[in-house]
mmCIF file of the C-alpha atoms, coordinates in Angstrom:
data_MODEL
# 
_entry.id   MODEL 
# 
loop_
_atom_site.group_PDB 
_atom_site.id 
_atom_site.type_symbol 
_atom_site.label_atom_id 
_atom_site.label_alt_id 
_atom_site.label_comp_id 
_atom_site.label_asym_id 
_atom_site.label_entity_id 
_atom_site.label_seq_id 
_atom_site.pdbx_PDB_ins_code 
_atom_site.Cartn_x 
_atom_site.Cartn_y 
_atom_site.Cartn_z 
_atom_site.occupancy 
_atom_site.B_iso_or_equiv 
_atom_site.pdbx_formal_charge 
_atom_site.auth_seq_id 
_atom_site.auth_comp_id 
_atom_site.auth_asym_id 
_atom_site.auth_atom_id 
_atom_site.pdbx_PDB_model_num 
ATOM 1   C CA . MET A 1 1   ? -21.240 143.750 -4.399  1.00 0.00 ? 1   MET A CA 1 
ATOM 2   C CA . ARG A 1 2   ? -24.844 144.325 -5.483  1.00 0.00 ? 2   ARG A CA 1 
ATOM 3   C CA . ARG A 1 3   ? -26.205 142.082 -8.227  1.00 0.00 ? 3   ARG A CA 1 
ATOM 4   C CA . ALA A 1 4   ? -29.317 142.460 -10.286 1.00 0.00 ? 4   ALA A CA 1 
ATOM 5   C CA . PRO A 1 5   ? -31.963 139.769 -10.052 1.00 0.00 ? 5   PRO A CA 1 
ATOM 6   C CA . VAL A 1 6   ? -31.712 137.002 -12.728 1.00 0.00 ? 6   VAL A CA 1 
ATOM 7   C CA . GLY A 1 7   ? -33.328 137.863 -15.997 1.00 0.00 ? 7   GLY A CA 1 
ATOM 8   C CA . THR A 1 8   ? -33.663 141.598 -15.390 1.00 0.00 ? 8   THR A CA 1 
ATOM 9   C CA . ASN A 1 9   ? -31.780 144.580 -16.729 1.00 0.00 ? 9   ASN A CA 1 
ATOM 10  C CA . GLU A 1 10  ? -29.587 146.033 -14.024 1.00 0.00 ? 10  GLU A CA 1 
ATOM 11  C CA . TRP A 1 11  ? -30.508 149.652 -14.826 1.00 0.00 ? 11  TRP A CA 1 
ATOM 12  C CA . ASN A 1 12  ? -34.315 149.648 -15.322 1.00 0.00 ? 12  ASN A CA 1 
ATOM 13  C CA . GLY A 1 13  ? -35.570 146.290 -14.113 1.00 0.00 ? 13  GLY A CA 1 
ATOM 14  C CA . GLN A 1 14  ? -36.709 145.078 -17.476 1.00 0.00 ? 14  GLN A CA 1 
ATOM 15  C CA . ALA A 1 15  ? -36.319 141.421 -18.497 1.00 0.00 ? 15  ALA A CA 1 
ATOM 16  C CA . THR A 1 16  ? -33.550 140.652 -20.969 1.00 0.00 ? 16  THR A CA 1 
ATOM 17  C CA . ALA A 1 17  ? -33.087 137.912 -23.476 1.00 0.00 ? 17  ALA A CA 1 
ATOM 18  C CA . THR A 1 18  ? -29.638 137.099 -22.028 1.00 0.00 ? 18  THR A CA 1 
ATOM 19  C CA . GLY A 1 19  ? -30.752 136.627 -18.384 1.00 0.00 ? 19  GLY A CA 1 
ATOM 20  C CA . GLY A 1 20  ? -29.863 132.941 -18.449 1.00 0.00 ? 20  GLY A CA 1 
ATOM 21  C CA . ASN A 1 21  ? -26.291 133.810 -19.546 1.00 0.00 ? 21  ASN A CA 1 
ATOM 22  C CA . HIS A 1 22  ? -25.890 136.252 -16.685 1.00 0.00 ? 22  HIS A CA 1 
ATOM 23  C CA . HIS A 1 23  ? -27.143 133.612 -14.353 1.00 0.00 ? 23  HIS A CA 1 
ATOM 24  C CA . HIS A 1 24  ? -24.534 131.180 -15.575 1.00 0.00 ? 24  HIS A CA 1 
ATOM 25  C CA . ILE A 1 25  ? -21.764 133.780 -15.127 1.00 0.00 ? 25  ILE A CA 1 
ATOM 26  C CA . TYR A 1 26  ? -22.954 134.548 -11.612 1.00 0.00 ? 26  TYR A CA 1 
ATOM 27  C CA . GLU A 1 27  ? -23.107 130.808 -10.716 1.00 0.00 ? 27  GLU A CA 1 
ATOM 28  C CA . GLN A 1 28  ? -19.588 130.372 -12.019 1.00 0.00 ? 28  GLN A CA 1 
ATOM 29  C CA . GLN A 1 29  ? -18.359 133.317 -10.016 1.00 0.00 ? 29  GLN A CA 1 
ATOM 30  C CA . ASN A 1 30  ? -20.099 132.018 -6.961  1.00 0.00 ? 30  ASN A CA 1 
ATOM 31  C CA . GLU A 1 31  ? -18.513 128.579 -7.373  1.00 0.00 ? 31  GLU A CA 1 
ATOM 32  C CA . GLU A 1 32  ? -15.037 130.129 -7.739  1.00 0.00 ? 32  GLU A CA 1 
ATOM 33  C CA . MET A 1 33  ? -15.594 132.247 -4.551  1.00 0.00 ? 33  MET A CA 1 
ATOM 34  C CA . ILE A 1 34  ? -16.844 129.191 -2.677  1.00 0.00 ? 34  ILE A CA 1 
ATOM 35  C CA . ASP A 1 35  ? -13.761 127.238 -3.702  1.00 0.00 ? 35  ASP A CA 1 
ATOM 36  C CA . ASP A 1 36  ? -11.523 130.159 -2.640  1.00 0.00 ? 36  ASP A CA 1 
ATOM 37  C CA . LEU A 1 37  ? -13.324 130.370 0.655   1.00 0.00 ? 37  LEU A CA 1 
ATOM 38  C CA . LYS A 1 38  ? -12.965 126.587 1.204   1.00 0.00 ? 38  LYS A CA 1 
ATOM 39  C CA . GLY A 1 39  ? -9.223  126.897 0.797   1.00 0.00 ? 39  GLY A CA 1 
ATOM 40  C CA . LYS A 1 40  ? -9.007  129.768 3.232   1.00 0.00 ? 40  LYS A CA 1 
ATOM 41  C CA . VAL A 1 41  ? -11.155 127.877 5.739   1.00 0.00 ? 41  VAL A CA 1 
ATOM 42  C CA . GLY A 1 42  ? -8.938  124.815 5.378   1.00 0.00 ? 42  GLY A CA 1 
ATOM 43  C CA . ALA A 1 43  ? -5.832  126.922 5.901   1.00 0.00 ? 43  ALA A CA 1 
ATOM 44  C CA . LEU A 1 44  ? -7.352  128.553 9.038   1.00 0.00 ? 44  LEU A CA 1 
ATOM 45  C CA . LYS A 1 45  ? -8.367  125.144 10.381  1.00 0.00 ? 45  LYS A CA 1 
ATOM 46  C CA . SER A 1 46  ? -4.787  123.816 9.904   1.00 0.00 ? 46  SER A CA 1 
ATOM 47  C CA . LEU A 1 47  ? -3.349  126.894 11.547  1.00 0.00 ? 47  LEU A CA 1 
ATOM 48  C CA . THR A 1 48  ? -5.764  126.601 14.464  1.00 0.00 ? 48  THR A CA 1 
ATOM 49  C CA . ILE A 1 49  ? -4.810  122.943 14.980  1.00 0.00 ? 49  ILE A CA 1 
ATOM 50  C CA . ASP A 1 50  ? -1.121  123.838 14.932  1.00 0.00 ? 50  ASP A CA 1 
ATOM 51  C CA . ILE A 1 51  ? -1.705  126.583 17.463  1.00 0.00 ? 51  ILE A CA 1 
ATOM 52  C CA . GLY A 1 52  ? -3.555  124.135 19.681  1.00 0.00 ? 52  GLY A CA 1 
ATOM 53  C CA . HIS A 1 53  ? -0.648  121.665 19.593  1.00 0.00 ? 53  HIS A CA 1 
ATOM 54  C CA . GLU A 1 54  ? 1.824   124.486 20.355  1.00 0.00 ? 54  GLU A CA 1 
ATOM 55  C CA . VAL A 1 55  ? -0.292  125.635 23.333  1.00 0.00 ? 55  VAL A CA 1 
ATOM 56  C CA . GLN A 1 56  ? -0.354  122.084 24.729  1.00 0.00 ? 56  GLN A CA 1 
ATOM 57  C CA . SER A 1 57  ? 3.369   121.641 24.445  1.00 0.00 ? 57  SER A CA 1 
ATOM 58  C CA . GLN A 1 58  ? 3.973   125.119 26.069  1.00 0.00 ? 58  GLN A CA 1 
ATOM 59  C CA . ASN A 1 59  ? 1.599   124.189 28.913  1.00 0.00 ? 59  ASN A CA 1 
ATOM 60  C CA . LYS A 1 60  ? 3.577   120.955 29.442  1.00 0.00 ? 60  LYS A CA 1 
ATOM 61  C CA . TYR A 1 61  ? 6.874   122.891 29.546  1.00 0.00 ? 61  TYR A CA 1 
ATOM 62  C CA . LEU A 1 62  ? 5.416   125.401 32.000  1.00 0.00 ? 62  LEU A CA 1 
ATOM 63  C CA . SER A 1 63  ? 4.187   122.702 34.390  1.00 0.00 ? 63  SER A CA 1 
ATOM 64  C CA . GLU A 1 64  ? 7.616   121.062 34.240  1.00 0.00 ? 64  GLU A CA 1 
ATOM 65  C CA . MET A 1 65  ? 9.235   124.391 34.989  1.00 0.00 ? 65  MET A CA 1 
ATOM 66  C CA . ASP A 1 66  ? 6.835   124.999 37.920  1.00 0.00 ? 66  ASP A CA 1 
ATOM 67  C CA . SER A 1 67  ? 7.662   121.633 39.477  1.00 0.00 ? 67  SER A CA 1 
ATOM 68  C CA . ASP A 1 68  ? 11.429  122.307 38.922  1.00 0.00 ? 68  ASP A CA 1 
ATOM 69  C CA . PHE A 1 69  ? 11.159  125.713 40.606  1.00 0.00 ? 69  PHE A CA 1 
ATOM 70  C CA . GLY A 1 70  ? 9.189   124.200 43.445  1.00 0.00 ? 70  GLY A CA 1 
ATOM 71  C CA . ARG A 1 71  ? 11.850  121.595 44.115  1.00 0.00 ? 71  ARG A CA 1 
ATOM 72  C CA . THR A 1 72  ? 14.634  124.242 43.858  1.00 0.00 ? 72  THR A CA 1 
ATOM 73  C CA . GLY A 1 73  ? 12.720  126.533 46.266  1.00 0.00 ? 73  GLY A CA 1 
ATOM 74  C CA . GLY A 1 74  ? 12.387  123.711 48.755  1.00 0.00 ? 74  GLY A CA 1 
ATOM 75  C CA . PHE A 1 75  ? 16.098  122.814 48.420  1.00 0.00 ? 75  PHE A CA 1 
ATOM 76  C CA . LEU A 1 76  ? 17.077  126.453 48.851  1.00 0.00 ? 76  LEU A CA 1 
ATOM 77  C CA . GLY A 1 77  ? 14.873  126.857 51.837  1.00 0.00 ? 77  GLY A CA 1 
ATOM 78  C CA . GLN A 1 78  ? 16.441  123.802 53.519  1.00 0.00 ? 78  GLN A CA 1 
ATOM 79  C CA . THR A 1 79  ? 19.887  125.142 52.759  1.00 0.00 ? 79  THR A CA 1 
ATOM 80  C CA . MET A 1 80  ? 19.112  128.548 54.320  1.00 0.00 ? 80  MET A CA 1 
ATOM 81  C CA . SER A 1 81  ? 17.678  126.822 57.375  1.00 0.00 ? 81  SER A CA 1 
ATOM 82  C CA . ARG A 1 82  ? 20.844  124.755 57.767  1.00 0.00 ? 82  ARG A CA 1 
ATOM 83  C CA . LEU A 1 83  ? 22.961  127.841 57.255  1.00 0.00 ? 83  LEU A CA 1 
ATOM 84  C CA . GLY A 1 84  ? 20.985  129.705 59.896  1.00 0.00 ? 84  GLY A CA 1 
ATOM 85  C CA . ASP A 1 85  ? 21.495  126.834 62.311  1.00 0.00 ? 85  ASP A CA 1 
ATOM 86  C CA . LEU A 1 86  ? 25.176  126.950 61.596  1.00 0.00 ? 86  LEU A CA 1 
ATOM 87  C CA . ALA A 1 87  ? 25.278  130.655 62.166  1.00 0.00 ? 87  ALA A CA 1 
ATOM 88  C CA . LYS A 1 88  ? 23.713  130.173 65.630  1.00 0.00 ? 88  LYS A CA 1 
ATOM 89  C CA . LEU A 1 89  ? 26.529  127.889 66.660  1.00 0.00 ? 89  LEU A CA 1 
ATOM 90  C CA . ARG A 1 90  ? 29.461  129.459 68.381  1.00 0.00 ? 90  ARG A CA 1 
ATOM 91  C CA . ILE A 1 91  ? 32.229  129.030 65.922  1.00 0.00 ? 91  ILE A CA 1 
ATOM 92  C CA . LYS A 1 92  ? 35.196  131.211 65.266  1.00 0.00 ? 92  LYS A CA 1 
ATOM 93  C CA . PRO A 1 93  ? 34.592  134.110 62.926  1.00 0.00 ? 93  PRO A CA 1 
ATOM 94  C CA . THR A 1 94  ? 37.448  132.904 60.680  1.00 0.00 ? 94  THR A CA 1 
ATOM 95  C CA . MET A 1 95  ? 35.651  129.566 60.179  1.00 0.00 ? 95  MET A CA 1 
ATOM 96  C CA . PHE A 1 96  ? 32.470  131.369 59.178  1.00 0.00 ? 96  PHE A CA 1 
ATOM 97  C CA . CYS A 1 97  ? 34.476  133.447 56.660  1.00 0.00 ? 97  CYS A CA 1 
ATOM 98  C CA . TYR A 1 98  ? 36.032  130.328 55.279  1.00 0.00 ? 98  TYR A CA 1 
ATOM 99  C CA . LEU A 1 99  ? 32.603  128.784 54.937  1.00 0.00 ? 99  LEU A CA 1 
ATOM 100 C CA . ILE A 1 100 ? 31.231  131.784 53.026  1.00 0.00 ? 100 ILE A CA 1 
ATOM 101 C CA . LEU A 1 101 ? 34.362  131.979 50.835  1.00 0.00 ? 101 LEU A CA 1 
ATOM 102 C CA . PHE A 1 102 ? 34.019  128.206 50.059  1.00 0.00 ? 102 PHE A CA 1 
ATOM 103 C CA . SER A 1 103 ? 30.331  128.679 49.127  1.00 0.00 ? 103 SER A CA 1 
ATOM 104 C CA . PHE A 1 104 ? 31.118  131.636 46.905  1.00 0.00 ? 104 PHE A CA 1 
ATOM 105 C CA . LEU A 1 105 ? 33.828  129.667 45.124  1.00 0.00 ? 105 LEU A CA 1 
ATOM 106 C CA . VAL A 1 106 ? 31.532  126.687 44.567  1.00 0.00 ? 106 VAL A CA 1 
ATOM 107 C CA . PHE A 1 107 ? 28.891  128.913 43.013  1.00 0.00 ? 107 PHE A CA 1 
ATOM 108 C CA . LEU A 1 108 ? 31.536  130.629 40.905  1.00 0.00 ? 108 LEU A CA 1 
ATOM 109 C CA . VAL A 1 109 ? 32.802  127.318 39.583  1.00 0.00 ? 109 VAL A CA 1 
ATOM 110 C CA . LEU A 1 110 ? 29.278  126.099 38.885  1.00 0.00 ? 110 LEU A CA 1 
ATOM 111 C CA . TRP A 1 111 ? 28.460  129.341 37.040  1.00 0.00 ? 111 TRP A CA 1 
ATOM 112 C CA . TYR A 1 112 ? 31.671  129.050 35.007  1.00 0.00 ? 112 TYR A CA 1 
ATOM 113 C CA . VAL A 1 113 ? 30.937  125.433 34.028  1.00 0.00 ? 113 VAL A CA 1 
ATOM 114 C CA . ILE A 1 114 ? 27.300  126.158 33.070  1.00 0.00 ? 114 ILE A CA 1 
ATOM 115 C CA . ARG A 1 115 ? 28.146  129.385 31.246  1.00 0.00 ? 115 ARG A CA 1 
ATOM 116 C CA . PHE A 1 116 ? 31.118  128.237 29.204  1.00 0.00 ? 116 PHE A CA 1 
ATOM 117 C CA . ARG A 1 117 ? 30.551  124.525 28.518  1.00 0.00 ? 117 ARG A CA 1 
# 
């Protein structure tokens, strides 16, 4: 918004007798806009702080999940290694089928318990 200099007529640049009155109105408008801007800056600051806290908590959760997945991966690797060692042994094929069936049932029961608790 373009404003005329204080004490001049907006259209032809001539001084007016009410220039002080315009100055007071402009100052009042400026003060209102400054107060409005302060409120908006305060709201943005509060929002930014809240976002920062949320990011910190999400980073904490992600690091916990990373360590949990690492432990689970290690556990699964050890289990697969042991299962491979077991497969190398000369056992009856029926025992191996029973082992696979038992493992499947254990996972099925765990899934059922976790899913429908």
